[in-house]
Every structure is written in C-alpha cells, then in structure tokens.
mmCIF file of C-alpha atoms and ligand atoms in Angstrom:
data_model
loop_
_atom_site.group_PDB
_atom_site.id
_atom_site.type_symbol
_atom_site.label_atom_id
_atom_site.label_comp_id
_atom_site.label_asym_id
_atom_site.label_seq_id
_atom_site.Cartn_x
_atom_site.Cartn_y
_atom_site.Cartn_z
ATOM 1 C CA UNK A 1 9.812 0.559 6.966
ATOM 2 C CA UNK A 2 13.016 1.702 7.871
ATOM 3 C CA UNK A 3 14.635 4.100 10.482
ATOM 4 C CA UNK A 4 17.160 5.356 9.095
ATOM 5 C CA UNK A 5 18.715 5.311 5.364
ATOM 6 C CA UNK A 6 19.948 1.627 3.768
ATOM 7 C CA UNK A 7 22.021 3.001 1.279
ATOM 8 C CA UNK A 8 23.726 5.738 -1.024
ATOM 9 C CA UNK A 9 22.600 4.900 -3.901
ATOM 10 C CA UNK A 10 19.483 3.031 -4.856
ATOM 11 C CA UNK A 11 18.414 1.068 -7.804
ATOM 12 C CA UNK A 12 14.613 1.374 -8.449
ATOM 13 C CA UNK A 13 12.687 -0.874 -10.808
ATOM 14 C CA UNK A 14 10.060 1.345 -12.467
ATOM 15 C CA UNK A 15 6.824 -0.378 -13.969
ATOM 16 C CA UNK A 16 4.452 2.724 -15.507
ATOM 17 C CA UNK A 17 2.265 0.060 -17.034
ATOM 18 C CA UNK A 18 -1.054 0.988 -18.552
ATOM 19 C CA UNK A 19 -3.080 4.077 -19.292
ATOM 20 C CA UNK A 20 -2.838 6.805 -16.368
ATOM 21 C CA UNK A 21 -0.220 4.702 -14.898
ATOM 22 C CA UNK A 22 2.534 6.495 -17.285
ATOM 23 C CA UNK A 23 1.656 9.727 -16.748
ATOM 24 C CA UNK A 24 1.477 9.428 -12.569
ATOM 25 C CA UNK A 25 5.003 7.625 -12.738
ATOM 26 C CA UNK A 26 5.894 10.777 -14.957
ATOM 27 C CA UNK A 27 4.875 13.674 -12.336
ATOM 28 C CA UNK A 28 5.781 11.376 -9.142
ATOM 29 C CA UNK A 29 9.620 10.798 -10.856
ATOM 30 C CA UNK A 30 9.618 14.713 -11.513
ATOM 31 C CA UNK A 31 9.796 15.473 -7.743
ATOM 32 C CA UNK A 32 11.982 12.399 -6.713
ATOM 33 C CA UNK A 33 14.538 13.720 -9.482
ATOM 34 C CA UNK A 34 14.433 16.770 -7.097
ATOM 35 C CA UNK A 35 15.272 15.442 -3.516
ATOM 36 C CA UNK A 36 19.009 15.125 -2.660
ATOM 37 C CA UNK A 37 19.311 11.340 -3.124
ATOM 38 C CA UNK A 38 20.610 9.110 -6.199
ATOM 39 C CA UNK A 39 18.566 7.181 -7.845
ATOM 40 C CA UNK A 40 19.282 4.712 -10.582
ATOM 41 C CA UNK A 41 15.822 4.196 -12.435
ATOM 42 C CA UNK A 42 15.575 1.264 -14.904
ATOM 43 C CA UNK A 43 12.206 0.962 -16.626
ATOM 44 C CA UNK A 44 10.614 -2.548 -17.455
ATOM 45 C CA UNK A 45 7.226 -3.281 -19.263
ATOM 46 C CA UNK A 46 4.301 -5.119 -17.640
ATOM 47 C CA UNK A 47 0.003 -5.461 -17.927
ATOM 48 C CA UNK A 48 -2.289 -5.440 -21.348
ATOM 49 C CA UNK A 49 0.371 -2.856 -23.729
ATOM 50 C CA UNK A 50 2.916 -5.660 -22.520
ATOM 51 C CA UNK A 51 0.381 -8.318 -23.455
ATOM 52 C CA UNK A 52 0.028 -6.809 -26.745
ATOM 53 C CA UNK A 53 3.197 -6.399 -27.920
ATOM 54 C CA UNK A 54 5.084 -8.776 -26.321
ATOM 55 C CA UNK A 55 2.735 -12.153 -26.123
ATOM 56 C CA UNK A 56 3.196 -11.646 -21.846
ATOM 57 C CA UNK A 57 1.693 -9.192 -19.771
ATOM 58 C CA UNK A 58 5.044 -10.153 -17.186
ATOM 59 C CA UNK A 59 7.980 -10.857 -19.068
ATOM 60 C CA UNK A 60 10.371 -12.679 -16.742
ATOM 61 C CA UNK A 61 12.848 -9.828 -17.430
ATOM 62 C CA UNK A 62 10.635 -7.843 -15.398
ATOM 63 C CA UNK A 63 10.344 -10.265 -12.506
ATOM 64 C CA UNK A 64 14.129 -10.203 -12.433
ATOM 65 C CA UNK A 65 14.795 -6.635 -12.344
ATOM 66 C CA UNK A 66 12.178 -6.235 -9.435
ATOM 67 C CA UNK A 67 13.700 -8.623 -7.940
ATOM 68 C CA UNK A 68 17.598 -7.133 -8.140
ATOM 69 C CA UNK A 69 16.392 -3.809 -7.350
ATOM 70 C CA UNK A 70 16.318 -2.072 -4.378
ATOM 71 C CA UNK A 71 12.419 -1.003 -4.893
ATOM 72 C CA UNK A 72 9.644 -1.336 -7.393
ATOM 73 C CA UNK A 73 7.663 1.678 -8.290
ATOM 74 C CA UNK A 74 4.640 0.233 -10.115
ATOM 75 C CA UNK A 75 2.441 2.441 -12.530
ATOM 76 C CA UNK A 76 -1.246 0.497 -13.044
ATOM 77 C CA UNK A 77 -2.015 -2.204 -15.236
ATOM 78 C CA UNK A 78 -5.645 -2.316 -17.221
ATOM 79 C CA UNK A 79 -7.294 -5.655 -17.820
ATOM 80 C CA UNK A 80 -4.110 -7.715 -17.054
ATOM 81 C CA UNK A 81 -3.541 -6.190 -13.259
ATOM 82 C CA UNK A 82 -4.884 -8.968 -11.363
ATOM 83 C CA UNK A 83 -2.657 -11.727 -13.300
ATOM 84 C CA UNK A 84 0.680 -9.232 -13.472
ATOM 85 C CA UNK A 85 0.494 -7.843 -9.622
ATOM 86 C CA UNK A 86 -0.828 -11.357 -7.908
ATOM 87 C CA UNK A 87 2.217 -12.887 -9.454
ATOM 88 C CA UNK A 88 4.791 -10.016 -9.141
ATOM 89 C CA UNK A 89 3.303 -10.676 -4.921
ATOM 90 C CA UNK A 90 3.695 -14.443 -5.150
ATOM 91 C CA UNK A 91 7.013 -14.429 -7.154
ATOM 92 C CA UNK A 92 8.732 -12.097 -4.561
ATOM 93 C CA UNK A 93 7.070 -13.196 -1.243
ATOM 94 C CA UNK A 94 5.389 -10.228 -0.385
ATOM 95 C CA UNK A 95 4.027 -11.096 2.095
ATOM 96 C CA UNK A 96 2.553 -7.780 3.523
ATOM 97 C CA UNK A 97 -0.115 -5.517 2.173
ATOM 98 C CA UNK A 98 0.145 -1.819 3.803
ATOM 99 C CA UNK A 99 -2.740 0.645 2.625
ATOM 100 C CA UNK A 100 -2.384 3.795 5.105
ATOM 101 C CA UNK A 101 -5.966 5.531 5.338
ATOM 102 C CA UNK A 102 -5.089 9.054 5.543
ATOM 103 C CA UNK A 103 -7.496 12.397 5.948
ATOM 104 C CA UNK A 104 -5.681 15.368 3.694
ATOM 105 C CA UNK A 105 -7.464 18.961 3.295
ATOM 106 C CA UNK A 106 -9.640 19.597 0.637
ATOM 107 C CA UNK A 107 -10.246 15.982 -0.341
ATOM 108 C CA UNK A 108 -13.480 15.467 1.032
ATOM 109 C CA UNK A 109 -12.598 13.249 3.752
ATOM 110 C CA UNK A 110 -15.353 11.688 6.142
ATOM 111 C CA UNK A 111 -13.265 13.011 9.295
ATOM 112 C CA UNK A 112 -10.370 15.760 9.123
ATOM 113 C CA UNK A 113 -8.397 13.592 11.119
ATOM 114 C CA UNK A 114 -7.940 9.945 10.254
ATOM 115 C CA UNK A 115 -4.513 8.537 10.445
ATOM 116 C CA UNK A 116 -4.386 4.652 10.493
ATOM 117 C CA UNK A 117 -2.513 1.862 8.782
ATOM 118 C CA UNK A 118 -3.785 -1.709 7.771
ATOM 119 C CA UNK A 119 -1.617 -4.190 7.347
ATOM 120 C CA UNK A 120 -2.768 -7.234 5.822
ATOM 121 C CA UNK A 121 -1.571 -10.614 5.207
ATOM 122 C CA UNK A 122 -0.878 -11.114 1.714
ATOM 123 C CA UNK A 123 0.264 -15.018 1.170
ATOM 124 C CA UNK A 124 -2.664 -17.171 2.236
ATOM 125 C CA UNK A 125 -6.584 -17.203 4.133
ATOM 126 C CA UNK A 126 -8.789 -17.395 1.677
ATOM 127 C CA UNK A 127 -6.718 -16.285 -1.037
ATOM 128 C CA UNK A 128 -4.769 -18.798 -2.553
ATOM 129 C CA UNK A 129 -5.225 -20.090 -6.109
ATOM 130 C CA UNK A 130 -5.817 -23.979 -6.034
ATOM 131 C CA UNK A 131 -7.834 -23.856 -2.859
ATOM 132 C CA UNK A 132 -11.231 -23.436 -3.948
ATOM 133 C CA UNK A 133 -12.941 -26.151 -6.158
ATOM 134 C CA UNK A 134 -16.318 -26.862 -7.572
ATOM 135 C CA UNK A 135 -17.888 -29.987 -5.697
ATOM 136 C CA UNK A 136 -20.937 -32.021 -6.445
ATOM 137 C CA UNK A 137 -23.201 -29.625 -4.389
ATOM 138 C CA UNK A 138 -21.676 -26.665 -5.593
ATOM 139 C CA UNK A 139 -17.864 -24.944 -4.645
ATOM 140 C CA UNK A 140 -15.968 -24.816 -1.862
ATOM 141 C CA UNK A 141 -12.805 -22.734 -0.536
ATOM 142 C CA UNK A 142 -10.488 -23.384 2.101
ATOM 143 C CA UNK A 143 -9.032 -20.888 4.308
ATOM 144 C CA UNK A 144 -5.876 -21.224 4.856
ATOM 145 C CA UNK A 145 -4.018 -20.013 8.705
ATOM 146 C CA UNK A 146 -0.317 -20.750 9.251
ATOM 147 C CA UNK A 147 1.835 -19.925 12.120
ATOM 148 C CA UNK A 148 4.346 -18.646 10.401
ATOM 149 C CA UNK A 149 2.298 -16.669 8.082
ATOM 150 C CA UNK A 150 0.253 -14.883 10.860
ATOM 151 C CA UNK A 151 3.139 -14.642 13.168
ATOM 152 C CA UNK A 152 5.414 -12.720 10.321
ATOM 153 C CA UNK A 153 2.482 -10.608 9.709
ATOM 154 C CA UNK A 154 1.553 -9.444 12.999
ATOM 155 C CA UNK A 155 5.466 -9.140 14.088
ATOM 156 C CA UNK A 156 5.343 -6.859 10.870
ATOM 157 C CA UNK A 157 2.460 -4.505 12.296
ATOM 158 C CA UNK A 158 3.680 -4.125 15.764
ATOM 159 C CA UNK A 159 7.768 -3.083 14.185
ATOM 160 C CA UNK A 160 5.813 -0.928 12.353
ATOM 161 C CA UNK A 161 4.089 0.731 14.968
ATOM 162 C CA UNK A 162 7.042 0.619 17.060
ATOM 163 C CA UNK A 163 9.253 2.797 13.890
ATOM 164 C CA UNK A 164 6.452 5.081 12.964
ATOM 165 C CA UNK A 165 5.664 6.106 16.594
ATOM 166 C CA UNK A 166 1.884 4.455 16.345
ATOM 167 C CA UNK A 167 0.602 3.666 20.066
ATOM 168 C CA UNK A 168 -1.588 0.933 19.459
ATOM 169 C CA UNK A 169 -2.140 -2.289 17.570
ATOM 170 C CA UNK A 170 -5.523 -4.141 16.751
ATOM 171 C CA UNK A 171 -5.756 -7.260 15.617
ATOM 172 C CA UNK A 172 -9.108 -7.599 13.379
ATOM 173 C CA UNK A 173 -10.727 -11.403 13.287
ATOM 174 C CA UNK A 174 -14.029 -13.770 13.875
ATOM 175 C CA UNK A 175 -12.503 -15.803 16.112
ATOM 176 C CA UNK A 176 -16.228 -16.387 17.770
ATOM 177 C CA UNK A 177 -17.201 -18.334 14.950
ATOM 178 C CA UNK A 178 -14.136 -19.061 13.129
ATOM 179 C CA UNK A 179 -12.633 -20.832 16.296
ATOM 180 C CA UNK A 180 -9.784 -22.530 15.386
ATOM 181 C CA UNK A 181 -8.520 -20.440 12.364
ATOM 182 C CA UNK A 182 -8.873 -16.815 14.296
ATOM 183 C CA UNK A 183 -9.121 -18.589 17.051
ATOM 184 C CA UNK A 184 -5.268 -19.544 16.568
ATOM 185 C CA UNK A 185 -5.114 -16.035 14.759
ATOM 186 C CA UNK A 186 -6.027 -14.151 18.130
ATOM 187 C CA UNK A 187 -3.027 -16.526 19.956
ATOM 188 C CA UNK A 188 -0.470 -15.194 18.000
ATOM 189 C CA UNK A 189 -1.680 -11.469 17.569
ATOM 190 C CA UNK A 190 -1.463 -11.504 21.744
ATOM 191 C CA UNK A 191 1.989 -13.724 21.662
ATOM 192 C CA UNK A 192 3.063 -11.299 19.498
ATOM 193 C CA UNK A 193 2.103 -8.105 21.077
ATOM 194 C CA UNK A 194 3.969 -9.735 24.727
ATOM 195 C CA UNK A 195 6.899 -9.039 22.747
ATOM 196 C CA UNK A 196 6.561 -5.302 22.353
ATOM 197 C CA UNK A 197 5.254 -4.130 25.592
ATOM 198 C CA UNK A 198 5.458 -0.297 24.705
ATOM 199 C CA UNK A 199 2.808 -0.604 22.557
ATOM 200 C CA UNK A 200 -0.842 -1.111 23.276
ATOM 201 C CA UNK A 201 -2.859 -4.559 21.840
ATOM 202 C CA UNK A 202 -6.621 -4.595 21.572
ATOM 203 C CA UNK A 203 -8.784 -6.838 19.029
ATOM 204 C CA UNK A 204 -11.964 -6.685 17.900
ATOM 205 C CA UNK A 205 -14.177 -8.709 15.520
ATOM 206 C CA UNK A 206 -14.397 -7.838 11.759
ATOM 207 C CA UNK A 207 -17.857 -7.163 12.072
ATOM 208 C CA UNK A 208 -17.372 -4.340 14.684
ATOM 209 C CA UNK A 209 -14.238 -2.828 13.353
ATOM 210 C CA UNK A 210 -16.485 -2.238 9.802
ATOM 211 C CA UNK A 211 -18.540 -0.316 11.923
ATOM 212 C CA UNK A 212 -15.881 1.277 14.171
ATOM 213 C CA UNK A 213 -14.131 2.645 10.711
ATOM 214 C CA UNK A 214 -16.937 4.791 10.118
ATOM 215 C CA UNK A 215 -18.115 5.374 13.770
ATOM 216 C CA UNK A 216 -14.544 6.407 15.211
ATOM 217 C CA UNK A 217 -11.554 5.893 13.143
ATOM 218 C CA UNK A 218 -9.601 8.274 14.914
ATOM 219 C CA UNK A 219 -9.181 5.799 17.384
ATOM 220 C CA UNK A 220 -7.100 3.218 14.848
ATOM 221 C CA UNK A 221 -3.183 3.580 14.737
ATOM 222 C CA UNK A 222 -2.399 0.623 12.780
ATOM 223 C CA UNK A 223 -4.796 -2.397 12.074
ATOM 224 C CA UNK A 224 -3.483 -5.968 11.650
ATOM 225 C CA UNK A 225 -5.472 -8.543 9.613
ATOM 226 C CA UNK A 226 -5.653 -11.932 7.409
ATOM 227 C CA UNK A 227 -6.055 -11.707 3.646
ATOM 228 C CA UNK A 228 -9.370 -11.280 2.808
ATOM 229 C CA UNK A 229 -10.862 -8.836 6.198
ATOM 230 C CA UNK A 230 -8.100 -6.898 5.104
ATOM 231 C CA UNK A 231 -9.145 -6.526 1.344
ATOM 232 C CA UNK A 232 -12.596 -5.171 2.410
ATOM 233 C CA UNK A 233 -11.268 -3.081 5.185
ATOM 234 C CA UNK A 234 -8.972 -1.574 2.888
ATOM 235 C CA UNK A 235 -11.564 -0.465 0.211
ATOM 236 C CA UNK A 236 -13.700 0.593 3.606
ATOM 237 C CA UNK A 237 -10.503 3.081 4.168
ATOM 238 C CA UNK A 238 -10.376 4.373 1.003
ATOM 239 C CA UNK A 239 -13.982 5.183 1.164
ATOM 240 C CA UNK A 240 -12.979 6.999 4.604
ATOM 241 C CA UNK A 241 -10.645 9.871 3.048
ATOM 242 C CA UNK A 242 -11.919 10.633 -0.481
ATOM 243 C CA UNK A 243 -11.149 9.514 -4.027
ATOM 244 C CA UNK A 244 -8.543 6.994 -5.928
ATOM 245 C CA UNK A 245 -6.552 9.134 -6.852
ATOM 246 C CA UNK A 246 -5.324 9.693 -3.173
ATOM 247 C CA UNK A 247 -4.612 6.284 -2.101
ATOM 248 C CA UNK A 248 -1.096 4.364 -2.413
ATOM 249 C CA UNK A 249 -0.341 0.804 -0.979
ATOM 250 C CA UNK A 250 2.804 -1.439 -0.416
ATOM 251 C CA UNK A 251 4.185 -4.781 -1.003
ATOM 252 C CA UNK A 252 6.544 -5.650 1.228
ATOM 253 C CA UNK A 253 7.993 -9.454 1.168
ATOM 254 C CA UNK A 254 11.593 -11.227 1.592
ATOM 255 C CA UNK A 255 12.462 -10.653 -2.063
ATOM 256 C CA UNK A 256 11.427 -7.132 -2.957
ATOM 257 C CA UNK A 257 9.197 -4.408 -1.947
ATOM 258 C CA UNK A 258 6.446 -3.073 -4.929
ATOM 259 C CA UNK A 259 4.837 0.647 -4.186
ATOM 260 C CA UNK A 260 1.506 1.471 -6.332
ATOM 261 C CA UNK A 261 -1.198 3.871 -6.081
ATOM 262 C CA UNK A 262 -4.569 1.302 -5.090
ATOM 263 C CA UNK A 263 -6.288 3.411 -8.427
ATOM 264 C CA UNK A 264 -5.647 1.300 -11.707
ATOM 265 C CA UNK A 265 -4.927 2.525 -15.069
ATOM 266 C CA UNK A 266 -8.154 4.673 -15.646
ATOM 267 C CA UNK A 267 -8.880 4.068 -19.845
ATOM 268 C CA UNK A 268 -11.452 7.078 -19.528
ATOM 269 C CA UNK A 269 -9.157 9.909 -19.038
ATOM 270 C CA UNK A 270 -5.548 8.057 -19.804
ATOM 271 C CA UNK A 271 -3.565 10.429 -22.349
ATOM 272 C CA UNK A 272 -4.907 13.680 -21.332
ATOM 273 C CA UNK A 273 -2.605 14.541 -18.739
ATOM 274 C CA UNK A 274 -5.603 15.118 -16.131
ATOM 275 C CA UNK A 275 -4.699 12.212 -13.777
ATOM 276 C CA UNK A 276 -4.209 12.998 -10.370
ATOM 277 C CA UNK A 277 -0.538 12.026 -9.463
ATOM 278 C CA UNK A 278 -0.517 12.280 -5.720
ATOM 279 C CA UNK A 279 -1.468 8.552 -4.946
ATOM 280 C CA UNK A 280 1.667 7.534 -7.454
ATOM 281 C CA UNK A 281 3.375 10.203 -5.106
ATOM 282 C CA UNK A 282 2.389 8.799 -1.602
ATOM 283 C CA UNK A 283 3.612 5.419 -3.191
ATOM 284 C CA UNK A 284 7.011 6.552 -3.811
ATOM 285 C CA UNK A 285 6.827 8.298 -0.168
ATOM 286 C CA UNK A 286 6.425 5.065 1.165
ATOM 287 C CA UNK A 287 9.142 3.488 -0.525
ATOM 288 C CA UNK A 288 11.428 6.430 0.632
ATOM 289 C CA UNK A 289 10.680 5.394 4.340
ATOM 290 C CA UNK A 290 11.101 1.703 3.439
ATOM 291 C CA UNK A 291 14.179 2.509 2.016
ATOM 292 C CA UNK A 292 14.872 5.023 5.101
ATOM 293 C CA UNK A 293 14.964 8.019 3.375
ATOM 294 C CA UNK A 294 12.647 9.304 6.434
ATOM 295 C CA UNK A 295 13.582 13.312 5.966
ATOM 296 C CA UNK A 296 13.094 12.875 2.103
ATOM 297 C CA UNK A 297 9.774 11.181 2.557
ATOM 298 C CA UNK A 298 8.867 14.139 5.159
ATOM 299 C CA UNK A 299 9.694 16.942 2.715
ATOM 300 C CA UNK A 300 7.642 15.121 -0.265
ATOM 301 C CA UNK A 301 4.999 15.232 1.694
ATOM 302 C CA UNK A 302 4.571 18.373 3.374
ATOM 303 C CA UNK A 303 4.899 19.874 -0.090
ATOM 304 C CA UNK A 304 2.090 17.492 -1.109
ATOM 305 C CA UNK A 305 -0.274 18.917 2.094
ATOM 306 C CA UNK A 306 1.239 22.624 0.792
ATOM 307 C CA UNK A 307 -0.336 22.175 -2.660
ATOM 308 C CA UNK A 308 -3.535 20.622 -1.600
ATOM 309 C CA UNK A 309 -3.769 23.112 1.611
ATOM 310 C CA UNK A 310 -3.373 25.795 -1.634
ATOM 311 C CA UNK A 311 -5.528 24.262 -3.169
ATOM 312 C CA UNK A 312 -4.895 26.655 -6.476
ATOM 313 C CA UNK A 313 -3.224 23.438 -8.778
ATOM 314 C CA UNK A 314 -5.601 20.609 -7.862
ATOM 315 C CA UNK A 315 -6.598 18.316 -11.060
ATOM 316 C CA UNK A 316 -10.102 17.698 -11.700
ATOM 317 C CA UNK A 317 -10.669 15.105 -9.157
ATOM 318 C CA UNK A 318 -10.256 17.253 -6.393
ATOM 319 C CA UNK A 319 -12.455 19.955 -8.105
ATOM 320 C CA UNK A 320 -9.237 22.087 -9.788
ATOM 321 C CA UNK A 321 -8.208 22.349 -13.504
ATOM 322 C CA UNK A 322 -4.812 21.590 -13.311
ATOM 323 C CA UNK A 323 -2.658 19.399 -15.446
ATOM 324 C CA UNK A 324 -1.499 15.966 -14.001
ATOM 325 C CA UNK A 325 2.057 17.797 -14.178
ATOM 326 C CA UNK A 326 1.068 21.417 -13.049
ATOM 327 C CA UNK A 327 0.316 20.045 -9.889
ATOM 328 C CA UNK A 328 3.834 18.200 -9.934
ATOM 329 C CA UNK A 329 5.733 21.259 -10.755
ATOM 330 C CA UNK A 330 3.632 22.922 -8.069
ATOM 331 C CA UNK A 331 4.926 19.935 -5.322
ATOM 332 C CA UNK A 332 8.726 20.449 -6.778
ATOM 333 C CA UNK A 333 7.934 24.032 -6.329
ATOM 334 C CA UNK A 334 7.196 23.315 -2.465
ATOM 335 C CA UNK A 335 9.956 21.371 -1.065
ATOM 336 C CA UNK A 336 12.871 22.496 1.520
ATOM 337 C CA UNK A 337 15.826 22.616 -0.204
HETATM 338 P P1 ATP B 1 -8.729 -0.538 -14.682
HETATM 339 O O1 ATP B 1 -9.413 -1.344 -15.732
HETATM 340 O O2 ATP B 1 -7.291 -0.294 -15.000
HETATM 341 O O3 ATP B 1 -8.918 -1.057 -13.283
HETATM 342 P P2 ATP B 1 -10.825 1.333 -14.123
HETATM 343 O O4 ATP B 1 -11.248 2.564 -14.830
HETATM 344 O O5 ATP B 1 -11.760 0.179 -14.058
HETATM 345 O O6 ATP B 1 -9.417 0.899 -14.717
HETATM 346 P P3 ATP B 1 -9.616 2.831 -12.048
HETATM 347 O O7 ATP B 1 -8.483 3.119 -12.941
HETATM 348 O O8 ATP B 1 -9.277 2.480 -10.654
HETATM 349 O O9 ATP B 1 -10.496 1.653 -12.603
HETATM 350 O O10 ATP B 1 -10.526 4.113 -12.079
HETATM 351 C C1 ATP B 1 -11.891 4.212 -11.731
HETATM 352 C C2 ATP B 1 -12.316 5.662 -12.020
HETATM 353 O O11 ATP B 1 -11.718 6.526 -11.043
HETATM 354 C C3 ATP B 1 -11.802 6.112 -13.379
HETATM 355 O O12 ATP B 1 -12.846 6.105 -14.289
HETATM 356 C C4 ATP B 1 -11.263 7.494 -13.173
HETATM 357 O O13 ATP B 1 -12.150 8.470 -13.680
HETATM 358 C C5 ATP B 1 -11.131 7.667 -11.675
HETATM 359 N N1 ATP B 1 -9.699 7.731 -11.282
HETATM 360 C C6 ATP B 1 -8.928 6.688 -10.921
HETATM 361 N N2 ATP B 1 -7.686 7.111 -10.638
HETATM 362 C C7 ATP B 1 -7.677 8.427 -10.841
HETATM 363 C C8 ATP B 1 -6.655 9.427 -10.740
HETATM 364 N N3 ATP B 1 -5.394 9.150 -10.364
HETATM 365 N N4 ATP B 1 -6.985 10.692 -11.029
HETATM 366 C C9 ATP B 1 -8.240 11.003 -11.401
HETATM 367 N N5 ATP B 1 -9.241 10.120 -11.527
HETATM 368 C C10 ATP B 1 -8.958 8.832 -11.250
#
C-alpha cells in the first residue's frame, strides 16, 4: 500500500467473472465512476462462463492485461476459481495475501471493535503444487520455508504497519515443534522487525493466536504468517466480523496486484440483483490505497460506514431489502464531493 498517489491516470484490468461476481463489479464501478480520479477500465473474461465459451477458464489475453495494468479488480469465479485465481497468483508473483478483519455496525460482528490485518505468504509452505505425493504408506507433503520468501513477506507486514499507522506486528508460527522451518521463520520475523524499530514485534504460536482471535482480537494490528496458518486464520477473521459479503482480500506480488471480495460467485442468488456489493467495494478501497489514492479510499469508505450506520438500504444479508444497486446509489449518494 501506498502513501501517496502513483499516478494520474490508471489502467484497471476488470475480471467480473461468474454469477454474483458481475453484479458486485457493477455497483462497486458505480461509485468509483464517482470519485475525482481517471480510470481507464478494460474488461477481460475468466472462471466456468469463460470455460464454456471459450475452451479456457484463463485465456492468456487475460493474464496479459492483468499483467499491463495498473490493478486487477476481480469479480468471483464458480467451479473454476481455484484453477483461474491460483494461477492468476503464480503467473504474477503475488506473493502476499492481505485479508483485513474489520468490525462495521450492524453486521453482527463478534466485537464492535476489531481492526487487524493478516498478511500471509502466498508463494510456498505447504502450498505448492508438485510437493505432495502419494508414497507406499500413504501421501506425503513437504513444507516448503525460504529466506527470501519469508523475509519479503514479513518486510511486507512491518511497511505496512509502518504506512497504515498500525503499532504492532505479530508473527504467527509452531516453531516449538516445527523447529527448523518456524524455527528459521521466527529468525527472520525478529531480523526483520530490528529494522523498523518504531513498531512493536511480538509472536505467538498458531495454536494460541486461534484462540487469542476470539478471546481478544482487539489486541491484533496486523498479523504476519506462512501460507497455510494464514489460510485458516483468515477464514477465523471472517468468522470474527459477520458474513461474506463483507470481506475483501488482496494480491499483491512483483507483477501485478489482484483485489477480490473472499465471497465467490454465489449460483443461489446470482441474477437477482440481491448480492451484497460492499466486499467488491472494500476490494476496490484497497486497491485505491495500493494505488495511493488514500483520500479517495477514505471517502469510499466513510460513505460505506454512512449507509450501513443508516442502515435503511442494506440487502438481505444484512437483514434489509435493498437491491444490490440501491445500496450503491445509496454509497454514491454519501460521498464528499
Ligand atoms: P462458489 O461455487 O462460486 O464458491 P458458493 O455458493 O459455493 O459459490 P459463495 O459464493 O462464497 O460460495 O457463497 C456462499 C453463500 O454465501 C451463498 O450461498 C450466498 O447465499 C452467500 N453469499 C456469498 N456472497 C454473498 C454476497 N455478496 N451477498 C449476499 N450473500 C452472499
């Protein structure tokens, strides 16, 4: 994330994808089309519709737009999301995973004030295809800890804290029985953190920070953790602050940055307009900070805490009977001009 604006004019790769995922990208381009900043949008296909008609659920067309564009806004993809976003992340590095867990008014949140980021590595652990095998006494995975991997990731978490104004950094492992893999894990998180002596370093194991989430998350600024811990933690803080539809995430790598609400393309209610747009919405409001667009970002979102503060044009999720874009025109309705 950035501190102050990259550019003038940006070119963003959109991806609607599957099902819900067109009609969120819909409502969350309605109220970027209203903030003070030019946008060129060019639209690519990708997941099972793709699939269908095309014979690929990623046509390399679409890898190569992402790629030249400034930023990816990506919709959902149905059965195909695992295969299309897994290699969108591999093709363009991304090698970090951000999923902020976030408490917003009348969403049912477990505490009214939650306000933590986890960062996860993205590239390796126990998540890489090739490393797990069937053997004669049954399967078997490696899990895979680099250097350079960990030490770009943790860097990442602690640059972050140090832009967002987040006082503290902890670095989530098992070091006490995975010695040398968190064991080497823990060594870099506390390398790292010598290197940004404004902000405070703790660690814990994964074990207590699953319990910590529920016991005292308010204590969290911005978690930092290897591939798989920071899967589970992430569902664990979506479970924190209410539904799906609430929830966006980033890809951030070398070669492009991806923005997508964590919900996927939602077959039972796609094509009645009832989807709940505001995790498609947080998305893009992280890719405005990525891109620097910091006041933008701010003034999308307070209209966002407006509406649900309101509460008079929440969709059915949130217990209203608004339209997916009622409640859009009800954000555009709320910003600062
Ligand atoms: P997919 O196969 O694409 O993963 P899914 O239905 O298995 O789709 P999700 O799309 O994540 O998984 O949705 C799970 C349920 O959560 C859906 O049945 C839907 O009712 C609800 N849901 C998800 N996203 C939203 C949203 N943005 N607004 C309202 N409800 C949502």
């Amino acid at each position: 994330m950035n501190t102050s604006k990259t550019k003038d004019r940006y070119q963003i790769a959109v991806v609607p994808g599957d099902g819900i995922g067109k009609e969120v990208m819909e409502a969350a381009i309605y109220v970027l089309d209203a903030l003070d900043i030019e946008f060129d949008y060019v639209y690519a296909e990708a997941g099972d519709e793709c699939l269908e008609k095309n014979g690929t659920a990623l046509p390399s067309e679409t890898l190569d737009l992402i790629r030249n564009s400034d930023a990816c806004l990506f919709g959902a993809a149905g059965e195909t999301a695992a295969d299309v976003i897994v290699k969108i992340r591999q093709e363009m590095r991304m090698f970090a995973n951000l999923r902020p867990v976030k408490s917003y008014p009348n969403t049912n949140p477990l505490y009214d004030n939650i306000d933590f980021m986890i960062v996860r590595e993205n590239t390796e652990g126990l998540y890489i295809a090739g490393e797990e095998s069937y053997t004669d006494e049954g399967a078997v995975a490696r899990r895979i800890i680099t250097r350079e991997a960990e030490e770009r990731i943790i860097d990442y978490a602690f640059k972050y804290a140090k832009e967002n104004n987040k006082n503290k950094v902890t670095g989530v492992h098992k070091a006490n029985v995975l010695k040398k893999s968190d064991g080497l894990f823990k060594e870099i998180f506390y390398e790292v953190a010598s290197r940004y002596p404004d902000i405070e370093a703790e660690d814990f194991y994964v074990d207590a920070t699953a319990m910590y989430l529920i016991t005292q998350p308010e204590n969290f600024d911005v978690i930092v953790t290897t591939n798989l811990f920071g899967d589970i933690l992430s569902d664990e803080g979506a479970g924190l602050v209410g539904g799906l539809g609430l929830i966006p995430s980033a890809n951030i790598g070398e070669d492009g940055a991806l923005f997508e609400p964590v919900h996927g393309s939602a077959p039972d209610i796609a094509g009645q307009n009832k989807a709940n747009p505001i995790a498609m919405m947080l998305s893009a409001i992280m890719m405005l900070r990525y891109l620097g667009e910091n006041e933008a970002a701010e003034n999308f979102e307070a209209a966002i805490l407006k509406v649900l503060n309101d509460a008079n044009k929440l969709t059915g999720d949130l217990g209203g009977s608004a339209t997916t874009m009622e409640l859009a025109r009800e954000v555009k309705n709320n910003l600062k001009n």
